[in-house]
Short mmCIF file of C-alpha atoms in Angstrom, two decimals:
data_model
loop_
_atom_site.label_atom_id
_atom_site.label_comp_id
_atom_site.label_asym_id
_atom_site.label_seq_id
_atom_site.Cartn_x
_atom_site.Cartn_y
_atom_site.Cartn_z
CA MET A 1317 18.58 -139.83 122.71
CA ASP A 1318 17.40 -142.37 120.63
CA LEU A 1319 18.93 -144.95 118.09
CA HIS A 1320 16.14 -145.93 115.47
CA ILE A 1321 17.39 -149.32 113.35
CA LEU A 1322 15.22 -147.92 110.33
CA ASP A 1323 13.12 -150.22 108.27
CA HIS A 1324 15.32 -150.21 105.30
CA ARG A 1325 17.26 -153.36 104.44
CA LEU A 1326 19.99 -152.47 102.14
CA ARG A 1327 22.75 -153.37 99.45
CA VAL A 1328 26.34 -151.38 99.00
CA THR A 1329 26.62 -151.24 95.54
CA SER A 1330 29.86 -150.90 92.41
CA ILE A 1331 28.77 -149.95 89.46
CA SER A 1332 32.06 -148.63 86.31
CA LYS A 1333 32.71 -145.64 84.93
CA ASN A 1334 33.26 -147.53 80.91
CA GLY A 1335 29.70 -149.96 82.86
CA LEU A 1336 27.61 -146.43 82.93
CA VAL A 1337 25.62 -146.51 80.14
CA HIS A 1338 24.68 -150.01 81.14
CA PHE A 1339 22.54 -148.81 84.67
CA THR A 1340 21.71 -145.16 83.44
CA HIS A 1341 17.67 -146.56 82.50
CA PRO A 1342 17.01 -148.43 85.97
CA LEU A 1343 19.34 -144.95 87.90
CA ILE A 1344 16.62 -142.75 86.23
CA LYS A 1345 13.98 -144.20 87.05
CA LEU A 1346 15.00 -144.11 90.26
CA ILE A 1347 15.63 -140.96 90.41
CA PHE A 1348 12.82 -139.46 88.47
CA LEU A 1349 10.31 -142.17 88.97
CA ARG A 1350 10.00 -143.16 91.98
CA ASN A 1351 5.75 -143.75 91.58
CA ARG A 1352 7.32 -146.49 89.07
CA THR A 1353 9.52 -148.37 92.39
CA ARG A 1354 9.25 -148.96 95.78
CA CYS A 1355 12.22 -147.90 96.82
CA LYS A 1356 11.98 -145.42 99.83
CA PHE A 1357 16.19 -145.94 99.45
CA PHE A 1358 19.03 -144.87 97.37
CA SER A 1359 21.59 -142.41 97.16
CA LEU A 1360 24.13 -141.85 94.68
CA THR A 1361 27.68 -140.86 94.93
CA GLU A 1362 30.23 -140.08 91.89
CA THR A 1363 33.39 -140.09 93.46
CA PRO A 1364 36.78 -140.65 90.22
CA GLU A 1365 36.67 -144.74 90.44
CA ASN A 1366 32.85 -145.61 89.91
CA TYR A 1367 29.80 -144.35 91.32
CA THR A 1368 28.26 -146.19 95.10
CA ALA A 1369 24.69 -146.35 95.24
CA VAL A 1370 23.15 -147.13 98.44
CA LEU A 1371 19.05 -148.86 98.31
CA ASP A 1372 17.04 -150.98 99.66
CA GLU A 1373 16.28 -154.00 98.44
CA GLU A 1374 13.02 -153.26 96.20
CA GLY A 1375 15.87 -150.51 94.33
CA PHE A 1376 18.56 -153.32 94.05
CA LYS A 1377 16.14 -155.24 92.72
CA GLU A 1378 16.57 -152.72 89.38
CA LEU A 1379 20.14 -153.06 88.98
CA GLN A 1380 20.91 -157.03 86.75
CA PRO A 1381 23.70 -158.55 86.86
CA SER A 1382 27.01 -156.50 85.31
CA GLU A 1383 30.14 -157.85 85.50
CA HIS A 1384 30.41 -153.74 85.35
CA LEU A 1385 28.63 -154.43 88.48
CA LYS A 1386 30.04 -154.60 91.95
CA VAL A 1387 28.01 -156.18 95.33
CA GLU A 1388 29.00 -155.86 98.68
CA GLY A 1389 27.93 -159.46 100.04
CA SER A 1390 26.28 -158.30 103.55
CA ILE A 1391 22.54 -156.55 104.37
CA TRP A 1392 23.11 -153.19 105.66
CA LEU A 1393 20.90 -151.77 108.03
CA PRO A 1394 20.70 -147.98 108.62
CA LEU A 1395 20.53 -146.12 111.71
CA ASN A 1396 19.38 -142.39 113.14
CA VAL A 1397 20.40 -141.21 115.87
CA VAL A 1398 17.17 -138.48 117.45
CA SER A 1399 17.22 -136.69 120.30
CA ASN A 1400 14.64 -134.38 121.62
CA GLY A 1401 11.45 -136.78 120.62
CA ASN A 1402 11.54 -135.45 116.58
CA ALA A 1403 12.42 -137.07 113.76
CA SER A 1404 15.54 -135.75 112.57
CA SER A 1405 15.24 -137.03 109.40
CA SER A 1406 13.06 -133.44 108.94
CA SER A 1407 16.39 -130.53 110.42
CA GLN A 1408 18.76 -130.98 109.02
CA ALA A 1409 21.74 -133.01 109.86
CA VAL A 1410 24.06 -133.13 112.80
CA GLY A 1411 26.94 -134.15 111.66
CA VAL A 1412 29.39 -137.04 112.21
CA THR A 1413 31.30 -135.29 115.13
CA LYS A 1414 27.35 -135.32 117.43
CA ILE A 1415 27.48 -138.77 117.47
CA ALA A 1416 31.69 -139.98 117.00
CA LYS A 1417 31.80 -140.23 120.53
CA SER A 1418 28.25 -141.97 121.38
CA VAL A 1419 28.04 -143.95 118.62
CA ILE A 1420 31.10 -144.94 116.50
CA ALA A 1421 33.29 -144.64 118.97
CA PRO A 1422 31.71 -147.76 120.81
CA LEU A 1423 31.02 -148.67 117.90
CA ALA A 1424 34.76 -149.26 116.69
CA GLN A 1425 35.70 -150.52 120.29
CA GLN A 1426 33.59 -154.20 120.08
CA HIS A 1427 35.07 -154.10 115.45
CA VAL A 1428 32.38 -153.17 114.03
CA SER A 1429 31.99 -151.80 111.47
CA VAL A 1430 30.36 -149.18 109.44
CA PHE A 1431 29.79 -147.28 106.19
CA MET A 1432 28.18 -143.92 106.95
CA LEU A 1433 25.91 -141.86 104.93
CA SER A 1434 25.81 -138.14 106.08
CA THR A 1435 22.66 -136.25 104.01
CA TYR A 1436 21.24 -132.62 104.34
CA GLN A 1437 18.81 -133.95 107.15
CA THR A 1438 20.30 -136.45 108.70
CA ASP A 1439 23.14 -139.02 109.38
CA PHE A 1440 22.71 -142.27 108.50
CA ILE A 1441 24.87 -145.16 110.39
CA LEU A 1442 24.77 -148.48 108.54
CA VAL A 1443 25.64 -151.84 110.62
CA ARG A 1444 25.47 -154.98 108.49
CA GLU A 1445 22.65 -156.59 110.07
CA SER A 1446 24.59 -160.08 111.36
CA ASP A 1447 26.23 -157.38 114.00
CA LEU A 1448 23.25 -155.83 115.14
CA SER A 1449 23.35 -157.55 118.17
CA VAL A 1450 27.19 -156.60 119.13
CA VAL A 1451 25.47 -153.24 117.79
CA ILE A 1452 22.13 -152.88 120.22
CA SER A 1453 24.58 -154.51 123.12
CA THR A 1454 27.52 -152.03 123.02
CA LEU A 1455 25.00 -148.59 122.11
CA GLU A 1456 21.68 -149.78 124.73
CA GLU A 1457 23.06 -148.32 128.30
CA GLU A 1458 23.41 -145.06 126.13
CA PHE A 1459 21.17 -145.09 124.21
CA SER A 1460 16.46 -145.99 124.21
CA ILE A 1461 17.07 -148.05 120.75
CA PHE A 1462 13.72 -148.74 118.89
CA LYS A 1463 13.34 -151.09 115.97
CA GLU A 1464 11.59 -149.54 113.04
CA VAL A 1465 8.32 -151.24 111.97
CA GLY A 1466 5.66 -151.61 108.86
CA GLY A 1467 6.10 -147.25 110.32
CA GLU A 1468 5.84 -148.08 114.67
CA SER A 1469 8.73 -147.64 116.78
CA ILE A 1470 9.38 -150.62 118.26
CA PRO A 1471 11.56 -150.39 121.60
CA VAL A 1472 14.23 -153.18 122.07
CA HIS A 1473 17.06 -154.61 124.05
CA SER A 1474 19.90 -157.08 123.53
CA GLN A 1475 18.06 -159.67 124.42
CA ASP A 1476 15.41 -159.49 121.71
CA VAL A 1477 18.43 -160.29 119.60
CA SER A 1478 19.59 -163.36 118.89
CA ASN A 1479 21.29 -164.44 116.50
CA GLY A 1480 24.52 -166.65 117.91
CA LEU A 1481 26.32 -163.03 118.10
CA GLN A 1482 28.46 -162.09 121.58
CA LYS A 1483 30.17 -159.50 122.17
CA ASN A 1484 33.07 -159.79 122.15
CA GLY A 1485 34.79 -158.51 125.25
CA ARG A 1486 37.29 -155.98 123.79
CA GLU A 1487 34.99 -153.37 126.35
CA GLY A 1488 38.48 -152.09 127.67
CA THR A 1489 40.54 -151.72 124.23
CA PRO A 1490 41.67 -148.41 124.73
CA HIS A 1491 42.67 -147.65 121.39
CA PHE A 1492 41.40 -148.30 116.74
CA PRO A 1493 42.67 -150.41 114.77
CA PRO A 1494 46.85 -148.85 114.27
CA THR A 1495 45.68 -148.11 110.39
CA VAL A 1496 46.58 -144.58 110.00
CA HIS A 1497 45.10 -144.29 106.15
CA PRO A 1498 46.32 -141.28 104.41
CA VAL A 1499 44.32 -138.92 103.42
CA LEU A 1500 44.31 -135.93 100.05
CA ILE A 1501 42.49 -133.12 100.68
CA PRO A 1502 41.66 -130.98 97.11
CA GLN A 1503 40.77 -128.34 97.18
CA ASN A 1504 37.87 -127.69 96.04
CA GLN A 1505 35.14 -126.22 97.39
CA PHE A 1506 31.46 -128.16 98.03
CA CYS A 1507 28.01 -127.21 98.85
CA VAL A 1508 25.71 -129.73 101.45
CA MET A 1509 22.41 -128.67 99.55
CA SER A 1510 18.29 -129.88 99.40
CA LEU A 1511 15.69 -130.28 97.27
CA ASP A 1512 11.54 -130.07 96.74
CA PRO A 1513 11.29 -133.58 95.23
CA ALA A 1514 7.97 -131.49 93.66
CA THR A 1515 11.18 -129.02 91.41
CA LEU A 1516 12.27 -132.39 90.23
CA PRO A 1517 11.38 -132.45 87.72
CA SER A 1518 12.06 -129.21 86.88
CA ILE A 1519 15.81 -129.61 87.23
CA ALA A 1520 15.98 -133.20 85.66
CA THR A 1521 18.38 -132.23 82.34
CA THR A 1522 21.13 -130.54 83.88
CA LEU A 1523 21.06 -133.16 87.06
CA ILE A 1524 21.37 -135.88 84.09
CA ASP A 1525 24.55 -133.85 82.67
CA VAL A 1526 25.92 -133.39 85.08
CA LEU A 1527 25.92 -137.15 86.40
CA PHE A 1528 25.58 -139.43 83.22
CA TYR A 1529 27.53 -136.62 80.71
CA SER A 1530 30.74 -135.25 83.18
CA ASN A 1531 32.14 -132.54 81.13
CA SER A 1532 34.95 -132.46 83.51
CA PRO A 1533 38.26 -133.41 82.94
CA LYS A 1534 39.02 -136.69 82.32
CA GLU A 1535 41.25 -138.49 85.69
CA GLU A 1536 43.27 -140.70 85.27
CA GLU A 1537 41.40 -144.11 87.38
CA GLY A 1538 41.80 -144.10 90.93
CA SER A 1539 43.94 -140.43 90.62
CA PRO A 1540 42.76 -137.61 91.63
CA SER A 1541 44.67 -134.12 91.47
CA SER A 1542 44.88 -132.83 94.75
CA GLN A 1543 43.72 -130.00 92.80
CA GLY A 1544 40.63 -130.74 92.58
CA ILE A 1545 38.02 -134.06 93.28
CA LYS A 1546 34.67 -135.20 90.37
CA PHE A 1547 32.61 -136.37 93.77
CA PHE A 1548 28.52 -136.06 93.37
CA SER A 1549 26.68 -137.43 95.74
CA PHE A 1550 21.88 -137.71 95.27
CA SER A 1551 20.35 -139.26 98.03
CA LEU A 1552 16.70 -139.75 97.55
CA ILE A 1553 15.07 -141.19 101.29
CA ASP A 1554 12.39 -141.64 102.38
CA GLY A 1555 11.11 -138.83 100.49
CA TYR A 1556 13.90 -136.74 101.02
CA ILE A 1557 15.97 -135.30 98.13
CA SER A 1558 20.29 -134.09 99.48
CA LEU A 1559 22.78 -133.03 96.72
CA VAL A 1560 26.51 -132.27 98.17
CA MET A 1561 28.59 -131.29 94.62
CA ASP A 1562 31.46 -128.88 94.54
CA THR A 1563 30.70 -124.87 93.84
CA GLU A 1564 31.70 -125.58 89.87
CA ALA A 1565 28.63 -127.95 89.58
CA GLN A 1566 26.17 -125.50 91.85
CA THR A 1567 26.60 -122.10 89.34
CA ARG A 1568 25.19 -125.11 86.35
CA PHE A 1569 21.89 -125.23 88.93
CA PRO A 1570 19.12 -122.66 89.33
CA ALA A 1571 20.27 -120.54 92.60
CA ASP A 1572 16.30 -120.62 93.78
CA LEU A 1573 15.44 -124.66 93.70
CA LEU A 1574 18.38 -125.24 95.39
CA PHE A 1575 18.66 -124.49 99.13
CA THR A 1576 21.26 -125.14 102.29
CA SER A 1577 21.79 -123.44 105.27
CA SER A 1578 20.99 -120.65 106.80
CA SER A 1579 24.57 -119.40 106.69
CA GLY A 1580 25.34 -120.53 103.48
CA GLU A 1581 28.92 -122.60 104.75
CA LEU A 1582 31.11 -123.91 102.36
CA TRP A 1583 33.07 -126.54 103.04
CA ARG A 1584 36.07 -128.66 101.71
CA MET A 1585 36.96 -132.78 101.54
CA VAL A 1586 39.15 -134.59 103.11
CA ARG A 1587 39.26 -138.35 101.68
CA ILE A 1588 40.51 -141.28 103.37
CA GLY A 1589 42.30 -144.24 101.79
CA GLY A 1590 45.42 -144.42 99.80
CA GLN A 1591 44.39 -147.73 98.46
CA PRO A 1592 40.47 -148.71 98.80
CA LEU A 1593 40.03 -149.21 102.07
CA GLY A 1594 37.41 -152.44 101.57
CA PHE A 1595 34.27 -153.20 104.18
CA ASP A 1596 35.99 -155.20 107.10
CA GLU A 1597 38.27 -153.04 108.73
CA CYS A 1598 36.79 -151.06 112.19
CA GLY A 1599 37.52 -147.30 113.62
CA ILE A 1600 37.72 -145.94 109.35
CA VAL A 1601 35.24 -143.12 110.78
CA ALA A 1602 36.60 -143.01 114.31
CA GLN A 1603 40.09 -141.96 111.99
CA ILE A 1604 38.67 -138.98 111.35
CA SER A 1605 34.85 -138.22 113.05
CA GLN A 1606 37.04 -138.49 116.54
CA PRO A 1607 39.95 -135.93 116.23
CA LEU A 1608 37.01 -133.42 114.86
CA ALA A 1609 34.82 -134.36 117.61
CA GLU A 1610 37.85 -132.78 120.31
CA SER A 1611 38.66 -130.28 118.63
CA ASP A 1612 34.38 -129.61 118.25
CA ILE A 1613 34.46 -129.90 114.26
CA SER A 1614 31.48 -130.10 112.44
CA ALA A 1615 31.22 -132.63 109.68
CA TYR A 1616 29.17 -134.23 107.80
CA TYR A 1617 31.02 -138.42 106.00
CA ILE A 1618 30.34 -139.59 102.91
CA SER A 1619 31.69 -143.60 102.28
CA THR A 1620 32.33 -145.15 99.53
CA PHE A 1621 32.77 -148.01 98.10
CA SER A 1622 35.99 -147.72 97.64
CA PHE A 1623 36.60 -145.03 99.78
CA ASP A 1624 35.69 -142.81 103.11
CA HIS A 1625 34.95 -138.56 102.14
CA ALA A 1626 34.72 -135.87 105.27
CA LEU A 1627 32.87 -132.75 104.72
CA VAL A 1628 34.79 -129.71 107.20
CA PRO A 1629 33.73 -125.97 107.21
CA GLU A 1630 35.99 -124.42 104.67
CA GLU A 1631 37.73 -122.10 107.85
CA ASP A 1632 38.00 -124.89 109.39
CA ILE A 1633 40.44 -127.51 106.57
CA ALA A 1634 43.51 -125.59 108.06
CA SER A 1635 43.64 -126.45 111.51
CA VAL A 1636 42.42 -130.18 109.91
CA VAL A 1637 45.22 -130.56 107.78
CA ASP A 1638 46.97 -129.81 111.30
CA MET A 1639 45.45 -132.27 113.15
CA LEU A 1640 45.32 -135.16 110.92
CA GLN A 1641 48.84 -134.19 110.12
CA ASP A 1642 50.15 -135.00 113.77
CA GLN A 1643 47.91 -138.09 114.45
CA ARG A 1644 50.49 -139.79 111.34
CA LYS A 1645 53.23 -138.31 113.86
CA GLU A 1646 51.63 -140.64 116.62
CA PRO A 1647 53.32 -143.90 117.45
CA ALA A 1648 50.97 -146.18 116.23
CA THR A 1649 49.52 -149.11 119.40
CA SER A 1650 48.39 -152.14 119.11
#
């Protein structure tokens, strides 16, 4: 398999809900007016706490500094696993569990923090630009690694990347950090869908209403209900659109415009974190993806500014709950 370091330098930001009014103009521009911006990587996810926007440097220029905007200080680079020589952005995502053992676990063992963004088309593993040398030296035995520069894929090796960082000598570390974060299992059913960009204007009014003028009952900030959770994700990345929404939101969109896999599978959410997770801890994604991979359960994974979210097939949710309960019973090891 090949691992591609994509030609995007990303920022991870949070927009407070009570400050959204200050950002509706740039967000609408980034979603609907592609000819008015040079942004090529944009993702917006609403959770009960806030909106997480992940966007490249051109898109970031559209967001004016504000007390309502939090910006994680690092530059992040998206990694993309490609198999059989085909760019995975042209086919449906394989799910985070397919790369758990080959990418996520090795990076966790090297204490590299990752930020995950699964879409309908592919799975992006975001790593800090400052960690790139560690990432390459850790993964180059498993993958042929390429860096995209100006539309071309150039092979890259650990000796080609010298930013002063070295592997931290933890290759033999058998366990991830001992923190096992609490999880919440909302009752919503979710859909992972896509949309032809040419038909985006046809759903503009509905999309704006769902994203910016939600009619759902108000939830206490930071206190999502186990009965249901407000969660909606829109991504427009290199011309491909991906949406994640619950079935209630789905009913508001024209059924003939949104498309999903042939199975029409419904998904349930595992929300990770009792307190905001932060960005420096390692092994959070591995906490969920590793046991799912061992049980051969597929999953989409979306990190946000405060919490992480894994989507698993509805028929597997009981097994996942049992698996997570067993995980919490295991004694912590350092």
